[in-house]
mmCIF file of C-alpha atoms in Angstrom:
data_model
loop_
_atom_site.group_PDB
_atom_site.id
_atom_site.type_symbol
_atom_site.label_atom_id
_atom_site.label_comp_id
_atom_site.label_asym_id
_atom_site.label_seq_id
_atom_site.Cartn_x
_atom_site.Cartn_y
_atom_site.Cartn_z
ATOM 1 C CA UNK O 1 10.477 11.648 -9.293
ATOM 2 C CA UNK O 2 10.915 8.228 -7.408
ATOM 3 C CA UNK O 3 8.386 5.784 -6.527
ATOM 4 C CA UNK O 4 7.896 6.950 -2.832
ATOM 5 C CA UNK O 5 7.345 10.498 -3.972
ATOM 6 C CA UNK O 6 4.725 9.634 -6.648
ATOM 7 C CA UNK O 7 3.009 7.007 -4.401
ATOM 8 C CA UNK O 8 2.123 9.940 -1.848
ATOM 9 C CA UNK O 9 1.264 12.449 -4.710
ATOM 10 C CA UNK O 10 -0.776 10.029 -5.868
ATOM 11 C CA UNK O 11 -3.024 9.335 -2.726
ATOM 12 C CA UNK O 12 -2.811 13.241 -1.907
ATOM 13 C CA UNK O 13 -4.871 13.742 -5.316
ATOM 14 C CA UNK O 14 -7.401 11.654 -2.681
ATOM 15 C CA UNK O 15 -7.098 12.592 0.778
ATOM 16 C CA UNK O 16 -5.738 15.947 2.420
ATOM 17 C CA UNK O 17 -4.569 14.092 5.699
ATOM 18 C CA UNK O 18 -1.410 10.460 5.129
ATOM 19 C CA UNK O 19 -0.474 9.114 8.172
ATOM 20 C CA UNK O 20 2.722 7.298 8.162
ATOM 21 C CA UNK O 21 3.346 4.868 10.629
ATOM 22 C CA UNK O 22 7.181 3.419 11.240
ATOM 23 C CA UNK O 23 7.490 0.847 13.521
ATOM 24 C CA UNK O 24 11.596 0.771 13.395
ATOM 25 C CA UNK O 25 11.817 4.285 12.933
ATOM 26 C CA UNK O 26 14.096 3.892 10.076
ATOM 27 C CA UNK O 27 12.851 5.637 7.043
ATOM 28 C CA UNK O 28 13.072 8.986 8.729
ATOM 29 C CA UNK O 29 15.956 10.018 6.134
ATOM 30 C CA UNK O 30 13.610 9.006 3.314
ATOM 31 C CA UNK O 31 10.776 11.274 5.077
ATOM 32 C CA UNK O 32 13.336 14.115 5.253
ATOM 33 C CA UNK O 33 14.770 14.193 1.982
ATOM 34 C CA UNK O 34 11.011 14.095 0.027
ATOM 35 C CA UNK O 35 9.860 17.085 -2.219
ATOM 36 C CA UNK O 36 6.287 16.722 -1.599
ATOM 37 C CA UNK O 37 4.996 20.479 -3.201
ATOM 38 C CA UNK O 38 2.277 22.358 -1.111
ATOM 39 C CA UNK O 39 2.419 19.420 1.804
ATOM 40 C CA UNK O 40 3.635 20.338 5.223
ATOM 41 C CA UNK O 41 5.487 17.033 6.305
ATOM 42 C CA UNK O 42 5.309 16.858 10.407
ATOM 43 C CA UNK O 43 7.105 14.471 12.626
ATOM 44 C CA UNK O 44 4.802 13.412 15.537
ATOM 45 C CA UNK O 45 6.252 13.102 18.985
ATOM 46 C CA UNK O 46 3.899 13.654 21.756
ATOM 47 C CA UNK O 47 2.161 16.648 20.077
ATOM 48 C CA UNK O 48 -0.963 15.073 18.709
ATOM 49 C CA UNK O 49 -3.023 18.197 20.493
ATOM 50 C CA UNK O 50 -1.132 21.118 18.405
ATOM 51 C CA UNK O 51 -1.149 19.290 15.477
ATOM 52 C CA UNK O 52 -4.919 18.626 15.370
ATOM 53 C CA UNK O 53 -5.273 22.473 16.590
ATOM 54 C CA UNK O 54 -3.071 23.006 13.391
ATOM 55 C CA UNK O 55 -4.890 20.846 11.204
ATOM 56 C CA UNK O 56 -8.227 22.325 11.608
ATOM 57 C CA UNK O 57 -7.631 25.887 12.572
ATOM 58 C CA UNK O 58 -4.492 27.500 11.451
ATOM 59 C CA UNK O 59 -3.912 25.524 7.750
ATOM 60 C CA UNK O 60 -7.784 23.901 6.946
ATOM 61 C CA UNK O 61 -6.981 23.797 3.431
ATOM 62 C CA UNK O 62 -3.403 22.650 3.597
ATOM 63 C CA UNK O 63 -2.532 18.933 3.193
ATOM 64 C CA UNK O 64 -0.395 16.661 5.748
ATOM 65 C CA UNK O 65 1.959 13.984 5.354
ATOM 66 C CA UNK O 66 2.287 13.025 9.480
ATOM 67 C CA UNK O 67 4.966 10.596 10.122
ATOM 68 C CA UNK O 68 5.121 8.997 13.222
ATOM 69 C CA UNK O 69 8.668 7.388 13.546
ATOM 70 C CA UNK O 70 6.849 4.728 15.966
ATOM 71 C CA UNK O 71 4.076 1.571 15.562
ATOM 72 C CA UNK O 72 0.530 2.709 15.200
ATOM 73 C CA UNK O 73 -1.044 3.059 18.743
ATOM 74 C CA UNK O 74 -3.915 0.972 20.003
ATOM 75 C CA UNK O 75 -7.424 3.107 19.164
ATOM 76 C CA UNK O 76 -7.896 4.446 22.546
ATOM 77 C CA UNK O 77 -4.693 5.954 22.599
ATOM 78 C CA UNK O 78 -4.506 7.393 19.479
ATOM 79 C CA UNK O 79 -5.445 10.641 20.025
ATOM 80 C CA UNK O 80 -5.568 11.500 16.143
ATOM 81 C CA UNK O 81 -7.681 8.456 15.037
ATOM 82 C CA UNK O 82 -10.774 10.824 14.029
ATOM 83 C CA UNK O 83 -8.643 12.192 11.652
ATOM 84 C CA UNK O 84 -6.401 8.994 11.022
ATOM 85 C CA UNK O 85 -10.325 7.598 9.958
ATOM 86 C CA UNK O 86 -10.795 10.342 7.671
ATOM 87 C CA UNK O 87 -7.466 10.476 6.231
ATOM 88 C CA UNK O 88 -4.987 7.439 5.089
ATOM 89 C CA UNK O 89 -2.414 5.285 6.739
ATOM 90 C CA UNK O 90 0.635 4.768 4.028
ATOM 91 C CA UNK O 91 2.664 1.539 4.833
ATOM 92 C CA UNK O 92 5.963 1.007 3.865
ATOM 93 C CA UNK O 93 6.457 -2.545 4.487
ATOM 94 C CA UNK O 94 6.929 -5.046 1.310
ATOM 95 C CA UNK O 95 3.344 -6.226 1.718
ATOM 96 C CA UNK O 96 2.480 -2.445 1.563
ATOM 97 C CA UNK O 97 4.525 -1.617 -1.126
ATOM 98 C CA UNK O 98 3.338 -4.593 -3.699
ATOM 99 C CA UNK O 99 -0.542 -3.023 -2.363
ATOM 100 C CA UNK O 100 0.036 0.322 -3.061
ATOM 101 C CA UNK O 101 1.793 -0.427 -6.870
ATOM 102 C CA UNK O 102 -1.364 -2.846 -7.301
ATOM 103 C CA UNK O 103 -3.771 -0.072 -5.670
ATOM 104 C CA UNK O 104 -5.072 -2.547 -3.298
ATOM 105 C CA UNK O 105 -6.582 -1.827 -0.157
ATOM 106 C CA UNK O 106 -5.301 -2.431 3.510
ATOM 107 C CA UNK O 107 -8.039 -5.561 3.710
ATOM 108 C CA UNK O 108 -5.361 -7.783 1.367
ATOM 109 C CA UNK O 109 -2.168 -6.989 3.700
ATOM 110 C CA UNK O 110 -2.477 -10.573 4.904
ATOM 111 C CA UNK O 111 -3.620 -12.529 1.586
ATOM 112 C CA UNK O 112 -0.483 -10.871 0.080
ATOM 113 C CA UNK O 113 1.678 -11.687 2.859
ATOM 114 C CA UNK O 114 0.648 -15.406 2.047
ATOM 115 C CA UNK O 115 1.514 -15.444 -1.300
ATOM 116 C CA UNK O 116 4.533 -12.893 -0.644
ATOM 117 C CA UNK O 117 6.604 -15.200 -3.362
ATOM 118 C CA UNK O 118 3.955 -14.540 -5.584
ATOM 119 C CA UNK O 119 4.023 -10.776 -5.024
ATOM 120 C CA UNK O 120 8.297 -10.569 -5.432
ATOM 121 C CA UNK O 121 8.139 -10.919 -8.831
ATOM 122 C CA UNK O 122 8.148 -7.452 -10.766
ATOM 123 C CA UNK O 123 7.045 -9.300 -13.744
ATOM 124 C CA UNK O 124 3.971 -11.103 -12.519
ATOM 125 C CA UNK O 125 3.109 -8.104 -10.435
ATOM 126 C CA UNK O 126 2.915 -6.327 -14.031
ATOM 127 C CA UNK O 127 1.397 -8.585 -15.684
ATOM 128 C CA UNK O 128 -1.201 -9.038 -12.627
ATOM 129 C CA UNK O 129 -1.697 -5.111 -13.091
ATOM 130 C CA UNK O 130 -2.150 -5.431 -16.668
ATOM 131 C CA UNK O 131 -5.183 -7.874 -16.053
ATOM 132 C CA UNK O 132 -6.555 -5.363 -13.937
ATOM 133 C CA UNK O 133 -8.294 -5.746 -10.362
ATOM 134 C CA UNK O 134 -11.617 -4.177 -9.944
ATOM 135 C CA UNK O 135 -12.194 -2.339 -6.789
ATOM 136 C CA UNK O 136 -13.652 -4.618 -3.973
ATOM 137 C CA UNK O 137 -12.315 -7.931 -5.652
ATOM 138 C CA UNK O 138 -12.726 -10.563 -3.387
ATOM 139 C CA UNK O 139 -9.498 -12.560 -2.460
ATOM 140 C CA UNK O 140 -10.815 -16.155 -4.748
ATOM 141 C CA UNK O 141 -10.640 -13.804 -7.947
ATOM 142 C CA UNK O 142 -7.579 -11.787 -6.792
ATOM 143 C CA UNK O 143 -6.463 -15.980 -6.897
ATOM 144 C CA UNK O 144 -8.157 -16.644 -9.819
ATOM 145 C CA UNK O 145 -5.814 -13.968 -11.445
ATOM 146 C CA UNK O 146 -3.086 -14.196 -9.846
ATOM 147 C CA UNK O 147 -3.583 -18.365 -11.303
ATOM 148 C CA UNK O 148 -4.063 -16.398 -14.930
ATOM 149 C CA UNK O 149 -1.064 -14.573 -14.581
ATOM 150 C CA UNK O 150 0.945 -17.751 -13.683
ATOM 151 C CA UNK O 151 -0.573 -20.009 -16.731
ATOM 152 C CA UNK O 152 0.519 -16.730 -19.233
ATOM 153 C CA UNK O 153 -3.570 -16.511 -19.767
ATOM 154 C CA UNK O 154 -5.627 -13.287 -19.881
ATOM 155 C CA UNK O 155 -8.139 -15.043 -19.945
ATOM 156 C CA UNK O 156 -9.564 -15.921 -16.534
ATOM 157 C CA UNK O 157 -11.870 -19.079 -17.332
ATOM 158 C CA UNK O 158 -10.471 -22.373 -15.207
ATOM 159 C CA UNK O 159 -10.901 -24.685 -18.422
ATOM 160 C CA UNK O 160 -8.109 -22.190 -20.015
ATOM 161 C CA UNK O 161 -5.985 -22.418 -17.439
ATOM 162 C CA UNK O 162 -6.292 -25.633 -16.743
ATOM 163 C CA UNK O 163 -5.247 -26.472 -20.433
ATOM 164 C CA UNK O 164 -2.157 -23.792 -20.353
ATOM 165 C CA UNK O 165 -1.565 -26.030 -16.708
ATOM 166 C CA UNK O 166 -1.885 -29.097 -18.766
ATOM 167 C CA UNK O 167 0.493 -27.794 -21.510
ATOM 168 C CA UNK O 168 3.249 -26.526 -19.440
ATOM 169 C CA UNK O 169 3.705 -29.781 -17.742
ATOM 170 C CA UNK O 170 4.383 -31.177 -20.729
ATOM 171 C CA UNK O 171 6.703 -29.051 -22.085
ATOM 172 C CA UNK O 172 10.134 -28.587 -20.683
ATOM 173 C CA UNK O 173 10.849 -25.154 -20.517
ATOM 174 C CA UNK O 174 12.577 -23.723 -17.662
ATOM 175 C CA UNK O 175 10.874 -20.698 -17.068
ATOM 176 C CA UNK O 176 7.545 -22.216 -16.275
ATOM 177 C CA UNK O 177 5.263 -20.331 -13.654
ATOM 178 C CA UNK O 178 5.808 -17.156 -14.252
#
């Protein structure tokens, strides 16, 4: 099972309704080609009436993976935000991608942009995940570990990583900061 798959199994365990919003329109193969059991996968193109009619009359208890192939519209014209409210919107830009594998919330999408750099690195992003970030951190502790992570410390008091700070300037190994 790849990444993509198990991402959207994951948050179907969660919510019955994913939204999928593609601004270039490009990941339409990946859309096509997933094995997503006991989810109907729609394409929405100017049927937003028969698929809410579906939704709530003909398949209630079936879940939805709707990908729109287009930007998310502005609220008042997006004639499925009740639902869209209800349900989740999955992002597959790199931002998105480092949030979901971290299971962060949409709220971050521009603290991780900032520290996108940071982010890139599969092995601080495991190590970051390995530290653990408690649901509803604020973005000064998601810093303070993402600092801990940096200094090699699981440990996230500033005198510690001020000292492992301290210590790596003085030595002269090339791999410093992560």
């Amino acid at each position: 099972m790849d990444k993509l798959t198990a991402s959207l199994l994951n948050l179907f365990a969660k919510y019955r309704v994913i939204f999928w919003y593609d601004d270039s329109g490009e990941m339409i193969e990946q859309v096509t080609q997933l094995d997503l059991p006991n989810i109907e996968t729609i394409t929405v193109n100017n049927n937003e009436f028969g698929i809410k009619y579906r939704l709530f009359y003909e398949q209630p208890d079936t879940s939805f993976l709707l990908y729109f192939p287009y930007g998310q519209p502005v609220y008042e014209q997006n004639w499925l935000l009740d639902v869209q409210l209800a349900g989740y919107v999955f992002r597959t830009d790199l931002q998105a991608q480092f949030m979901q594998d971290l299971n962060l919330d949409y709220h971050y999408h521009t603290f991780v942009s900032t520290h996108i750099e940071f982010f890139k690195s599969n092995r601080r992003r495991e190590k970051l995940a390995k530290l653990g970030i408690p649901t509803g951190e604020s973005e000064a502790g998601l810093r303070n570990r993402m600092l801990a992570v940096v200094f090699g410390q699981e440990s996230l008091s500033l005198s510690e990583m001020l000292l492992a700070y301290a210590h790596t300037i003085t030595t002269s190994s090339d791999d410093r900061f992560g």
